[in-house]
C-alpha positions as a Python dict, from the first residue, in 0.01 Angstrom:
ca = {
    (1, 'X'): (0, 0, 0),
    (2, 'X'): (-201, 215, 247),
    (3, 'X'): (-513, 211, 67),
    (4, 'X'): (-665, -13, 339),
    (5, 'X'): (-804, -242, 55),
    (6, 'X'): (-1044, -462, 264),
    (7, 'X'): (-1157, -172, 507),
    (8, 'X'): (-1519, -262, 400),
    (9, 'X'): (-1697, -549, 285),
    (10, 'X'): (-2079, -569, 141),
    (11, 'X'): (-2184, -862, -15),
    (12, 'X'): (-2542, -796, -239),
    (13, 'X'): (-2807, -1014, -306),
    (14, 'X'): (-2911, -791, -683),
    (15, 'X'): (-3203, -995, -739),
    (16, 'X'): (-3347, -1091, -401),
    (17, 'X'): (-3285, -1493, -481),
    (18, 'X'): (-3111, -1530, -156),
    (19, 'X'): (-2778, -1614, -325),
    (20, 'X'): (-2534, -1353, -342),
    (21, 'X'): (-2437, -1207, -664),
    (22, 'X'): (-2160, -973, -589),
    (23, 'X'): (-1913, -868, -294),
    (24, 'X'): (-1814, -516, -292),
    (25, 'X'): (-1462, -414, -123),
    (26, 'X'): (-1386, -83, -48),
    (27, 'X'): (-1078, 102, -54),
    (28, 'X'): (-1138, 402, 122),
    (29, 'X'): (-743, 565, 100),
    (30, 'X'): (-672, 462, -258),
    (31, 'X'): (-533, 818, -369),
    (32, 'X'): (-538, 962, -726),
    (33, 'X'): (-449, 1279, -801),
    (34, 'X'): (-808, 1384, -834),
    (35, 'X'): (-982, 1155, -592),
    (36, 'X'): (-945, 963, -269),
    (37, 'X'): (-1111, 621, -230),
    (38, 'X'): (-1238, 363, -476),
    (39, 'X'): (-1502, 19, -460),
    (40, 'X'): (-1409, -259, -651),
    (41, 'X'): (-1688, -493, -770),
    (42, 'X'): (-1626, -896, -777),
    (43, 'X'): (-1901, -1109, -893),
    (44, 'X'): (-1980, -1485, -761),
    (45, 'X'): (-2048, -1752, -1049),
    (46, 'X'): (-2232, -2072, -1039),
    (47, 'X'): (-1968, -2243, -796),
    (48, 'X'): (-1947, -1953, -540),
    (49, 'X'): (-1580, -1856, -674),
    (50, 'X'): (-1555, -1522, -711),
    (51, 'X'): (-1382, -1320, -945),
    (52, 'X'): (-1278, -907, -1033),
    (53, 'X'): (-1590, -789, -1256),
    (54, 'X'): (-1360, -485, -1384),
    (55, 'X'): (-1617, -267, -1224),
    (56, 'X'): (-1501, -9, -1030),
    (57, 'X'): (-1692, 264, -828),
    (58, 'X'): (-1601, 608, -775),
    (59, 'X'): (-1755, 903, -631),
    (60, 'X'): (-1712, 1247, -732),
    (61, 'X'): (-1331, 1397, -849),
    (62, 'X'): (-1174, 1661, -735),
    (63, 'X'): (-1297, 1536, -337),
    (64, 'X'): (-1063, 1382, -106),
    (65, 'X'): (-1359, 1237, 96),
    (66, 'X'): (-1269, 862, 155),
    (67, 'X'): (-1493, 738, -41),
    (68, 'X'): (-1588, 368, 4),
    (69, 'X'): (-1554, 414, 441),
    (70, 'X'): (-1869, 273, 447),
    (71, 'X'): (-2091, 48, 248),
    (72, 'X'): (-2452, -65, 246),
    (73, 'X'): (-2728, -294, 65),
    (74, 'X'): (-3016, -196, 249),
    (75, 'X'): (-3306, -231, -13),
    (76, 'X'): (-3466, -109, -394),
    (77, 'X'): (-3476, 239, -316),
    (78, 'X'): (-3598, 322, -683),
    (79, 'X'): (-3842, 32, -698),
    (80, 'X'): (-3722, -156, -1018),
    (81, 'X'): (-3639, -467, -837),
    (82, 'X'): (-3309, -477, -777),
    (83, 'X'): (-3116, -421, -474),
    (84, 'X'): (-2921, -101, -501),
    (85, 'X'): (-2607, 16, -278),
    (86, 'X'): (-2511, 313, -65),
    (87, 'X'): (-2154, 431, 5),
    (88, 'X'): (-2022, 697, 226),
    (89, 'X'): (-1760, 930, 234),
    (90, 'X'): (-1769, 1099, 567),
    (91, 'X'): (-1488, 1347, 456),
    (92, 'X'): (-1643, 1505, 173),
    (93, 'X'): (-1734, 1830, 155),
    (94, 'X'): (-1503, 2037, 373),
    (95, 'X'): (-1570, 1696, 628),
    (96, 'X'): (-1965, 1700, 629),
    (97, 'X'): (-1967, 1366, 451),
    (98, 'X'): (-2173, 1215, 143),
    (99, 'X'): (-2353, 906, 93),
    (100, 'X'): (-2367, 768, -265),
    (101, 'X'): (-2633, 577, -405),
    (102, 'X'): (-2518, 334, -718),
    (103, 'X'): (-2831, 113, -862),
    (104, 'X'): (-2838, -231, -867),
    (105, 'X'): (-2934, -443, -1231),
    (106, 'X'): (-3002, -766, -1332),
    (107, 'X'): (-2600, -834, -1339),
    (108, 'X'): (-2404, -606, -1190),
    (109, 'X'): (-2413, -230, -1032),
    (110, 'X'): (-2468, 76, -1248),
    (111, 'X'): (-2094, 245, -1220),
    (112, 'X'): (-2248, 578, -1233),
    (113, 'X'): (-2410, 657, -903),
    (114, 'X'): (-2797, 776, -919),
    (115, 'X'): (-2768, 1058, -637),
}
């Protein structure tokens, strides 16, 4: 409750086949006690039913930036063919914001974000 679970929704094409391979929902006021926002990670199968991958994103702890308020699959920004994902948190850093880039593989996204 009040972790506006839905807030955002991304879905990513990983391997540029034009079929979609995951759908990324945000969370952007999920609280822990270190952290404040989380993206949780379903994957699509063969019969377009998607399911919880157990993959969840985070950014860094100890920020209570909202992480997750936005979220992006604009391109390979590191060039090894797969489509990677960006994800703000505007509140982050005494409120100047961060943007989060998490790398896309052949199956799923790398849960540790690049940069």
């Amino acid at each position: 409750i009040g972790s506006y679970f839905g807030a955002e929704l991304c879905v990513v094409d990983l391997n540029s086949d034009s079929r979609t391979d995951l759908l990324l929902v945000s969370a952007p006021t999920y609280m822990e006690p270190d952290q404040e926002g989380k993206v949780f990670v379903y994957t699509f199968n063969s019969r377009s039913y998607f399911g919880f991958s157990g993959t969840v994103l985070v950014g860094i702890a100890g920020q209570r930036g909202r992480f997750g308020s936005s979220l992006a699959s604009p391109a390979d920004l590191n060039g090894d063919g797969y489509m990677d994902v960006l994800i703000g948190a505007p509140l982050e850093e005494d409120g100047q914001g961060s943007i989060y880039i998490f790398n896309g593989g052949a199956y799923q996204i790398n849960p540790t974000y690049s940069q």
